[in-house]
mmCIF file of C-alpha atoms in Angstrom:
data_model
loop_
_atom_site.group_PDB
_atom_site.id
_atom_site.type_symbol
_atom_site.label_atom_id
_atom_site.label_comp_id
_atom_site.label_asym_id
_atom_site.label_seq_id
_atom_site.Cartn_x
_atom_site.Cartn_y
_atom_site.Cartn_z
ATOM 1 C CA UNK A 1460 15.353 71.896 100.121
ATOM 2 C CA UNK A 1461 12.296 69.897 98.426
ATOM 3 C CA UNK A 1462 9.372 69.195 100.506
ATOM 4 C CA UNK A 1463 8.780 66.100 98.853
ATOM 5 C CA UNK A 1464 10.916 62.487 97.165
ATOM 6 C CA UNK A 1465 9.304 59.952 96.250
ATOM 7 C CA UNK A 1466 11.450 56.921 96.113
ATOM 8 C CA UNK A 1467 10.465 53.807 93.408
ATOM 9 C CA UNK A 1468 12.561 51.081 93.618
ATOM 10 C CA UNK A 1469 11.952 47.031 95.136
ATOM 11 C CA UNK A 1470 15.183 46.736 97.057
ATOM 12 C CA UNK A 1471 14.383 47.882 100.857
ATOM 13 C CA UNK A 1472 17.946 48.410 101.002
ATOM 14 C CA UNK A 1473 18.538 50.589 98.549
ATOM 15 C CA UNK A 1474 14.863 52.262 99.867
ATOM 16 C CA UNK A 1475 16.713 52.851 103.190
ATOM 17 C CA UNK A 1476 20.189 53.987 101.743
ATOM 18 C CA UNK A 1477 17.973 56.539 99.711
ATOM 19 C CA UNK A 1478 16.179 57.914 103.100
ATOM 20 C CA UNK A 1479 19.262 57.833 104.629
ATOM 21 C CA UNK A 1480 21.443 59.737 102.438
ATOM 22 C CA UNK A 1481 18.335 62.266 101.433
ATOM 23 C CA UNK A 1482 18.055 63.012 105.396
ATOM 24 C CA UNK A 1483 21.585 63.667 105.955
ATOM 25 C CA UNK A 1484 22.107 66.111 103.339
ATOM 26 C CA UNK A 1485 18.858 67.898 104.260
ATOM 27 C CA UNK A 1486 17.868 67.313 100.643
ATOM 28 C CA UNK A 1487 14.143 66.852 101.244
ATOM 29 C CA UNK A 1488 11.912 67.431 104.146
ATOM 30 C CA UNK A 1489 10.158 63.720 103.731
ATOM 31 C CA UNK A 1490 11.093 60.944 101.293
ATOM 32 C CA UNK A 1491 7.806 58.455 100.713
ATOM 33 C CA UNK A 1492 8.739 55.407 98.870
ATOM 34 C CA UNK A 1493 7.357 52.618 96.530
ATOM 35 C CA UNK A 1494 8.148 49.411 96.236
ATOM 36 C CA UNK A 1495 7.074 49.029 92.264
ATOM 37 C CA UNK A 1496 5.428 51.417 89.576
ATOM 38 C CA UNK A 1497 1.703 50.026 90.437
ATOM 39 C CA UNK A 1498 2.104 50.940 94.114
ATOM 40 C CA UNK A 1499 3.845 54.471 92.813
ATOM 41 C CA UNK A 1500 0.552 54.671 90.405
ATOM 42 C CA UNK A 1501 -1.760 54.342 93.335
ATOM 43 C CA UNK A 1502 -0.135 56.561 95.161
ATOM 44 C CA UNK A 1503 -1.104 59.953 92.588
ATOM 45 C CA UNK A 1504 -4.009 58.087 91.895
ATOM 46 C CA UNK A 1505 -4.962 58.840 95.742
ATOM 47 C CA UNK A 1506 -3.530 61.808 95.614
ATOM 48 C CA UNK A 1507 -5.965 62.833 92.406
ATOM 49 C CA UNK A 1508 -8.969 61.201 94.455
ATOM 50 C CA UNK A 1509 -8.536 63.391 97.533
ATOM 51 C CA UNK A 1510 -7.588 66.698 95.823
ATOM 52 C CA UNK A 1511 -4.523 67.087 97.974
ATOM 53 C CA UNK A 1512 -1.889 68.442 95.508
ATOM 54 C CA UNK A 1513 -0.191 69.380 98.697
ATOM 55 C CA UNK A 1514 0.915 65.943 98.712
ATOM 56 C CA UNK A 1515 2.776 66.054 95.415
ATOM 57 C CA UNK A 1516 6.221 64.863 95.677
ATOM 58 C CA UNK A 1517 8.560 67.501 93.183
ATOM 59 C CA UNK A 1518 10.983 64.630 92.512
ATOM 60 C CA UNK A 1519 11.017 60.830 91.833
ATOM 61 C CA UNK A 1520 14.361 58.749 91.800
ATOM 62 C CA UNK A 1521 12.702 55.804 89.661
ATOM 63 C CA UNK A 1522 14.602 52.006 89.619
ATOM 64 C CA UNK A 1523 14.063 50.303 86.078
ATOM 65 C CA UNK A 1524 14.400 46.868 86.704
ATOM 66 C CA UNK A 1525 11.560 45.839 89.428
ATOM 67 C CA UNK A 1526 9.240 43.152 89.524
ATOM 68 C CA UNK A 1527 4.864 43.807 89.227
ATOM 69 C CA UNK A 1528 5.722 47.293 87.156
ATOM 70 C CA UNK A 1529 9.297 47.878 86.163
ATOM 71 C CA UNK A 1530 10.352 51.578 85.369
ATOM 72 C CA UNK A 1531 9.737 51.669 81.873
ATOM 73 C CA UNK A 1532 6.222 50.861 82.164
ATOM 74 C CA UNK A 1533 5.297 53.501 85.214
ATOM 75 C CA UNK A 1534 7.170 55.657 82.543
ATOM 76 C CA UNK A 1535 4.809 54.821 79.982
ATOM 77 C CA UNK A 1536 1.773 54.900 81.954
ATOM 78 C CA UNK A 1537 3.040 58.115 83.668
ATOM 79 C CA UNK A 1538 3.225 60.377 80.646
ATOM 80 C CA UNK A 1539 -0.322 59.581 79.356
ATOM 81 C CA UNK A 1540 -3.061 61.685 79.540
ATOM 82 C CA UNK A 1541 -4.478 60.404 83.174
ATOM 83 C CA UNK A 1542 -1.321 61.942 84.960
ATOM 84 C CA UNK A 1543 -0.918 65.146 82.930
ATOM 85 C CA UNK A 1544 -1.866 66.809 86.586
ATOM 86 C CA UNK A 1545 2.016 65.923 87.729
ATOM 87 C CA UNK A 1546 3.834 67.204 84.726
ATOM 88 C CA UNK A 1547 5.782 69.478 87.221
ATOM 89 C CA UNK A 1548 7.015 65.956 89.073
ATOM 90 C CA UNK A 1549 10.496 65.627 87.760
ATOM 91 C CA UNK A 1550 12.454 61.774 87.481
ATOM 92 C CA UNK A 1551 15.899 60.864 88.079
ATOM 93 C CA UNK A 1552 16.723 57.555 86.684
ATOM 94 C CA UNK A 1553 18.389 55.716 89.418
ATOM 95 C CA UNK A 1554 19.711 52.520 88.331
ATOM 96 C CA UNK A 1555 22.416 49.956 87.882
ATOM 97 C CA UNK A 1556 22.721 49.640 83.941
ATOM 98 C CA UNK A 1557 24.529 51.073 82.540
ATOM 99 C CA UNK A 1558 23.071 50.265 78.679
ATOM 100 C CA UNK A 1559 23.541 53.027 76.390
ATOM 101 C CA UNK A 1560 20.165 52.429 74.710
ATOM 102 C CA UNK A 1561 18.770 53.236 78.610
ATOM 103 C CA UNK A 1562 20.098 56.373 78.214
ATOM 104 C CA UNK A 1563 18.917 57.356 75.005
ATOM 105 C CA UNK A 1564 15.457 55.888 75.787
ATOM 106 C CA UNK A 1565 14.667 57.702 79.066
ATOM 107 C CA UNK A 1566 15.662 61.324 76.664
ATOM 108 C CA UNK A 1567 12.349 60.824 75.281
ATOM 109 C CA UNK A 1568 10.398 61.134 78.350
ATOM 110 C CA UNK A 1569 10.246 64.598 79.099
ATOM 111 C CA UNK A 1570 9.944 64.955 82.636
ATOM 112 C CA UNK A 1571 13.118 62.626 83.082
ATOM 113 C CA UNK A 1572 15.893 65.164 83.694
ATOM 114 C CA UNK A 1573 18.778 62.642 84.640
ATOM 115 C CA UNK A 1574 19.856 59.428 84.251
ATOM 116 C CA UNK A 1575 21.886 58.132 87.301
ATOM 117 C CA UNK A 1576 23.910 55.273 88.503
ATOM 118 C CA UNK A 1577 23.050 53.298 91.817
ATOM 119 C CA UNK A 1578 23.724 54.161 94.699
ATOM 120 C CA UNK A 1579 23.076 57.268 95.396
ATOM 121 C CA UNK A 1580 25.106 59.437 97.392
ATOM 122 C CA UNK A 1581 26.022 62.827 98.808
ATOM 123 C CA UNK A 1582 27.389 64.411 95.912
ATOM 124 C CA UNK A 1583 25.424 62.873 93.764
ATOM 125 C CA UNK A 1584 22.324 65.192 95.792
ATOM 126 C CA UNK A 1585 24.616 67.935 95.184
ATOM 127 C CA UNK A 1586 24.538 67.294 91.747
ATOM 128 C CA UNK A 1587 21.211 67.200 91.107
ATOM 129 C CA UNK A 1588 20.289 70.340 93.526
ATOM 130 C CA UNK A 1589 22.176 72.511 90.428
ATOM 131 C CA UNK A 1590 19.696 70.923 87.824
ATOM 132 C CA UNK A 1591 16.702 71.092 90.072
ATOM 133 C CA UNK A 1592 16.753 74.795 91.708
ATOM 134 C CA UNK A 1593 13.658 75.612 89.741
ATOM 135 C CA UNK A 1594 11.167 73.076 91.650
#
């Protein structure tokens, strides 16, 4: 079981199917969420401003398509320098294209470890708790 998920996506009801199916399977002991990238950012930028690594979620299921900051970019801004602090935070790709250049874009982010099609479900956690026993 993780301690922490941190949830990214701008649908509430996909935010709440996340929670949902995270807390049935036990997957997680809390599941935060963020509406957008920019509210995700300011979330470890908080984090880094009170020193409370405690607080570190080990796992992000990131939406690409949102409005304010869409996935790509919190990617972008994610792997520079500033965050290097949460290169233990792992991403799963959680989203509903299914584009092939997706795919092969989100390889070259190294802390992405999956790329995964909406909505999520229970064996879908099971899944991912084979890739993710390490954290």
């Amino acid at each position: 079981m993780l301690d922490k998920i941190l949830c990214i996506d701008d649908d509430p009801i996909t935010l709440m199917l996340c929670k949902k199916v995270i807390s049935k399977t036990s997957f997680s002991k809390e599941t935060i969420t963020a509406q957008n990238g920019e509210e995700a950012l300011k979330y470890f930028n908080n984090i880094k401003e009170s020193n409370n690594s405690e607080s570190l979620p080990q796992l992000i299921f990131l939406d690409l398509n949102m409005p304010i900051m869409g996935g790509w970019e919190f990617l972008d801004c994610f792997s520079n320098s500033q965050y290097d602090t949460y290169n233990k935070t792992k991403i799963i790709v959680l989203s509903s294209t299914i584009d092939p250049e997706d795919l092969e874009k989100a390889k070259k982010y190294p802390m992405v470890i999956d790329f995964l099609s909406k909505p999520i479900s229970i064996s879908m956690l099971a899944y991912i708790n084979t890739k993710i026993e390490d954290l």
